[in-house]
Coordinates of C-alpha atoms in Angstrom, one line a residue:
X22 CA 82.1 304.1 385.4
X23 CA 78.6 302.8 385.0
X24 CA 79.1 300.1 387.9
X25 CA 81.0 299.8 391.3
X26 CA 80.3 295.9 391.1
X27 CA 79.2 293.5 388.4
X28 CA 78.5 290.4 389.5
X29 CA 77.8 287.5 386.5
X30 CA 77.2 283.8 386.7
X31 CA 78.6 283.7 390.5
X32 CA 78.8 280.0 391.4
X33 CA 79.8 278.7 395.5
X34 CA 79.7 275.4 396.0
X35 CA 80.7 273.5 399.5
X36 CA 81.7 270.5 398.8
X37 CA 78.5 268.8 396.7
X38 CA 76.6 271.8 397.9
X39 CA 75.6 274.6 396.0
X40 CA 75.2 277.9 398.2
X41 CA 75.5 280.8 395.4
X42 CA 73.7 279.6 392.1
X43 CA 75.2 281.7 389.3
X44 CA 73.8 285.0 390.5
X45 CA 74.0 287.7 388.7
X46 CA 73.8 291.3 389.8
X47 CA 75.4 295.2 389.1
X48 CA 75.6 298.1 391.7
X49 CA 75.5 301.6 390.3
X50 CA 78.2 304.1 392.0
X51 CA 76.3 305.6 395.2
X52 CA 73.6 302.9 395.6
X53 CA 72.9 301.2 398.4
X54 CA 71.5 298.2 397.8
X55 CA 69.7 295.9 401.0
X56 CA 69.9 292.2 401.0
X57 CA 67.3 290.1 402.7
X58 CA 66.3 286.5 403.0
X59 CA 66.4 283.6 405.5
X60 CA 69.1 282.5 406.9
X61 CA 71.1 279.6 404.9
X62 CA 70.4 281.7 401.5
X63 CA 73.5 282.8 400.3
X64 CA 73.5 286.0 401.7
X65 CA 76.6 286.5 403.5
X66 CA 78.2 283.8 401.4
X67 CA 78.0 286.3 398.4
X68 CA 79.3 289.4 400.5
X69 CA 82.1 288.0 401.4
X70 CA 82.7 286.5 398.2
X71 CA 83.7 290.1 396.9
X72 CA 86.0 290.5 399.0
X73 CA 87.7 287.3 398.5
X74 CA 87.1 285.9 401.9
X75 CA 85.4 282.9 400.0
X76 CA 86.6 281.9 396.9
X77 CA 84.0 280.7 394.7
X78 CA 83.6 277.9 392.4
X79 CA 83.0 279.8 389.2
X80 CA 81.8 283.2 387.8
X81 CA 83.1 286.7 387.8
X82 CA 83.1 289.6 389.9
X83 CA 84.7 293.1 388.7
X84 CA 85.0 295.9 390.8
X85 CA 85.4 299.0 389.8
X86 CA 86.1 298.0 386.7
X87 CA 89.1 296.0 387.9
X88 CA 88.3 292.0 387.6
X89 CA 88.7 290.2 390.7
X90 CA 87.9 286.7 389.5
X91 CA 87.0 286.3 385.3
X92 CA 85.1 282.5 384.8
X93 CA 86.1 280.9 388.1
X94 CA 89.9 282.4 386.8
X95 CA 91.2 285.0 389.9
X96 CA 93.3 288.0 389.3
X97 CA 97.3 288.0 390.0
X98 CA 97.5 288.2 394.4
X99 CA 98.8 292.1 393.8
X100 CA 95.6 292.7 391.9
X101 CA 93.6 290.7 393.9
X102 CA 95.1 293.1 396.9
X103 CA 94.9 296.4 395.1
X104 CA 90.9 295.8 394.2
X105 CA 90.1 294.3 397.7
X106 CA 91.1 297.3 399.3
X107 CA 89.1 299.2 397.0
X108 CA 86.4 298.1 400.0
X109 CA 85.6 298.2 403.3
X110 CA 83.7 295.2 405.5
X111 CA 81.8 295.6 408.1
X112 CA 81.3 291.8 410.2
X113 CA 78.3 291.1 412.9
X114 CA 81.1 290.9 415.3
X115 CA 83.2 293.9 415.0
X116 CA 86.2 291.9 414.8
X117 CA 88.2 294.6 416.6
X118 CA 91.6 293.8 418.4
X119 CA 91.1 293.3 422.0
X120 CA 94.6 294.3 422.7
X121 CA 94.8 297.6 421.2
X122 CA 93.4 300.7 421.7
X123 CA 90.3 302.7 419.6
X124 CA 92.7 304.3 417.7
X125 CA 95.3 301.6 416.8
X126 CA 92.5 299.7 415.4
X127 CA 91.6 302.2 413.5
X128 CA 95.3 303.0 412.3
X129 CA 96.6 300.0 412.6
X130 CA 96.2 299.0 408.5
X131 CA 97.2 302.2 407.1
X132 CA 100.2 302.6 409.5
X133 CA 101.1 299.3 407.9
X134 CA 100.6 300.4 404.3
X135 CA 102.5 303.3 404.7
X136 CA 99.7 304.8 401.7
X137 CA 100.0 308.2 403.9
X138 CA 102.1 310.0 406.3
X139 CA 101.4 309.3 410.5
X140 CA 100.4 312.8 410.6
X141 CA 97.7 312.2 408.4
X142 CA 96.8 308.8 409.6
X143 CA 96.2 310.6 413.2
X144 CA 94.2 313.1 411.6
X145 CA 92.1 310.9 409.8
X146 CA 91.2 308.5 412.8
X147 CA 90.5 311.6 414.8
X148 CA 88.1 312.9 411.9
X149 CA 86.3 309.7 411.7
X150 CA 85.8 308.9 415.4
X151 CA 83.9 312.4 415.4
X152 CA 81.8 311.3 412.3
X153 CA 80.7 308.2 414.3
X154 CA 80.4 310.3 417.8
X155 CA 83.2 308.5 419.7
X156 CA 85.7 311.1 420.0
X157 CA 85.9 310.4 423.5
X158 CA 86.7 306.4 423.0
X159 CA 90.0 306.9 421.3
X160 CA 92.6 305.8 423.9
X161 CA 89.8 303.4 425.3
X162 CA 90.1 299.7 424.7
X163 CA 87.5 297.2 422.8
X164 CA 86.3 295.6 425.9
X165 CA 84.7 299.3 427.6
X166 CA 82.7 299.8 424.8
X167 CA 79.3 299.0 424.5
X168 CA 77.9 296.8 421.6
X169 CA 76.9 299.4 419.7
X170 CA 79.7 301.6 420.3
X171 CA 81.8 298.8 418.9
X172 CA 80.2 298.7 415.8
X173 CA 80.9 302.6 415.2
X174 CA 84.1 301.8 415.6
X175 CA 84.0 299.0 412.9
X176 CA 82.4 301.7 410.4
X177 CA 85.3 304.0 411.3
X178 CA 87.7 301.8 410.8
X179 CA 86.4 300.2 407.8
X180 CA 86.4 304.1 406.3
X181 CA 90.3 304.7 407.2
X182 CA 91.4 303.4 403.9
X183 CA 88.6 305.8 402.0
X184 CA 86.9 302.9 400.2
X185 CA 84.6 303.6 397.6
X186 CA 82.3 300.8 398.5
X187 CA 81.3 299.3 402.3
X188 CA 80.1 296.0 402.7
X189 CA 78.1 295.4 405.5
X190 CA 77.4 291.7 407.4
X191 CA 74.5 291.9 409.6
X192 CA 75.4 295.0 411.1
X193 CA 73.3 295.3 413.8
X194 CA 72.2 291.2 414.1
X195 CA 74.7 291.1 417.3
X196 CA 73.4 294.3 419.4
X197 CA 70.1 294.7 421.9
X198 CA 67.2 296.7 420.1
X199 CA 68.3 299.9 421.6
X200 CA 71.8 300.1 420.1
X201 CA 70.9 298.9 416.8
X202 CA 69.6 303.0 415.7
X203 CA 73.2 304.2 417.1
X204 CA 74.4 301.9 414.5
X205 CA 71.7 302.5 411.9
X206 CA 72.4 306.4 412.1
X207 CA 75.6 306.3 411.0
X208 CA 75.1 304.1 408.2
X209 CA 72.2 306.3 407.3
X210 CA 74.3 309.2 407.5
X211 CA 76.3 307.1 404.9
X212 CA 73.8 306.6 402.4
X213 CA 72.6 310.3 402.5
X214 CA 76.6 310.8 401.7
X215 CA 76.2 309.1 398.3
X216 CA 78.5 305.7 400.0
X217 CA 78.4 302.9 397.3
X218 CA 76.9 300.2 399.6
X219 CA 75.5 296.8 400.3
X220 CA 73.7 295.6 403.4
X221 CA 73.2 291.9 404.2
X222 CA 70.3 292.7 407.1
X223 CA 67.0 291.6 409.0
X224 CA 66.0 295.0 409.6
X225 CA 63.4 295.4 407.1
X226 CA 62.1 298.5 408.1
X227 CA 65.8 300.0 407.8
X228 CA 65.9 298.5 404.6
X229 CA 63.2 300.3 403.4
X230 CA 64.0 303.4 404.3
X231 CA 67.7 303.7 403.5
X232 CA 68.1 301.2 400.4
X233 CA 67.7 302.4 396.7
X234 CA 67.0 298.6 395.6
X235 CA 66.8 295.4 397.7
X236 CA 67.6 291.6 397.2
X237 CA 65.7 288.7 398.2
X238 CA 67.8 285.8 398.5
X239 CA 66.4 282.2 398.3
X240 CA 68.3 278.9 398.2
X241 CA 71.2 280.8 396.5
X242 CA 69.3 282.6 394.5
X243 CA 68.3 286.6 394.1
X244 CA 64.5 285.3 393.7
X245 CA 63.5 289.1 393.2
X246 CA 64.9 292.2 393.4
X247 CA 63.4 295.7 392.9
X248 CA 62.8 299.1 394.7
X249 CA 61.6 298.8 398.3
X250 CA 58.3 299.9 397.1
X251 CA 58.2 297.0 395.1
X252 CA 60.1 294.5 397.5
X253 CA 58.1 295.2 400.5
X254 CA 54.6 296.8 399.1
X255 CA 54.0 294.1 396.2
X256 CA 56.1 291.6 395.6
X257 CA 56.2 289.2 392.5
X258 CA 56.7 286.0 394.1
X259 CA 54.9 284.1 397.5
X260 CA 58.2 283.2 398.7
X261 CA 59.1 286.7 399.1
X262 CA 55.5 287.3 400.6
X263 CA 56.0 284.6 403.1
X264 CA 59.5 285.6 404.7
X265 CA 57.9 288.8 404.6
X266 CA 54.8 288.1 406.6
X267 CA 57.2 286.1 409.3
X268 CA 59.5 289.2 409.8

């Protein structure tokens, strides 16, 4: 497969407003690609349009091969189901159930579609809460944990149904300074595991160092894209420059 997403002529509009402007775009199986810009530019917009949390105005979006939405024309709801879950979000806000425990969030979806046995549910939870180094939070509820530790638990529990792509929201907008690296670790950790990924983010020095391209977003638009070499040490264009200078 020569790309996990393909992205062509995406269109969003709200209303008279235009927030995606038929962006186009491909990620290559274990890339991870960064996506920066100010806030307002389509960046979160365009994540979650992948996922079909947005439906979008026009455009197409194929995901492993599998087309979730072909000119502004969406695939059956089964297919639309079966491609979706081919991924895994990660939100700014954890989005964890308050009223169950560590584990049941994290086996809460496959328990419900029954994909594997409980035995290997349990198993898998247990694995992944020792990947993210909260063995110790399993029987725990949300509201104990610490910012940071709530976002591990995100990343575990985004991982339960073994996606071959994560999508990541502002990971670490939400958390104080010192639990951001927690965070950051593990998705590191991630990237060095060859994880198809892309990460909407205002940590530019993260960006750097873990993505294999990154995105600049303007106005709706990828305005540049490149290697963070490029990106960050000389970019093309003096928008780029100048939301660079002000982070």
């Amino acid at each position: 497969m020569s790309s996990m997403i393909e992205v062509r002529q995406l269109k969003k509009d709200f209303g008279s407003l235009s927030v995606l402007n038929q962006i186009s775009f491909d990620v290559k199986p274990g890339e991870v690609v960064a996506v920066i810009g100010p806030s307002g530019s389509g960046k979160s917009t365009m994540l979650r349009s992948l996922v079909h949390l947005e439906e979008v105005t026009g455009g197409s979006i194929s995901i492993c091969g599998k087309a979730l939405v072909e000119d502004g024309r969406y695939a059956s709801t089964a297919n639309i189901r079966d491609i979706t879950s081919r991924m895994g979000m990660v939100f700014q806000h954890f989005n964890l159930f308050p009223h169950l425990s560590v584990r049941d969030n994290l086996e809460l979806a496959p328990r419900t579609l029954k994909r594997e046995s409980v035995q290997q549910i349990t198993a898998k939870s247990r694995e992944l809460l020792s990947k993210v180094g909260l063995s110790d939070k399993a029987d725990v509820y949300p509201s104990t944990l610490s910012g940071g530790q709530k976002q591990r638990v995100a990343i575990a529990r985004a991982m339960m149904l073994s996606p071959d792509i994560l999508l990541f929201d502002e990971p670490t907008s939400a958390l104080d300074p010192e639990l951001t690296g927690e965070v950051l670790r593990v998705i590191r950790q991630l990237a060095e595991e060859n994880m198809t990924m892309m990460i909407v983010t205002h940590e530019m020095s993260f960006a750097r160092d873990v993505a294999d391209r990154v995105f600049f977003m303007d106005n709706g638009d990828i305005a540049e894209s490149g290697t963070p070499e490029e990106i960050f040490g000389s970019p093309k264009l003096e928008r780029t420059r100048a939301f660079l200078m002000r982070e």
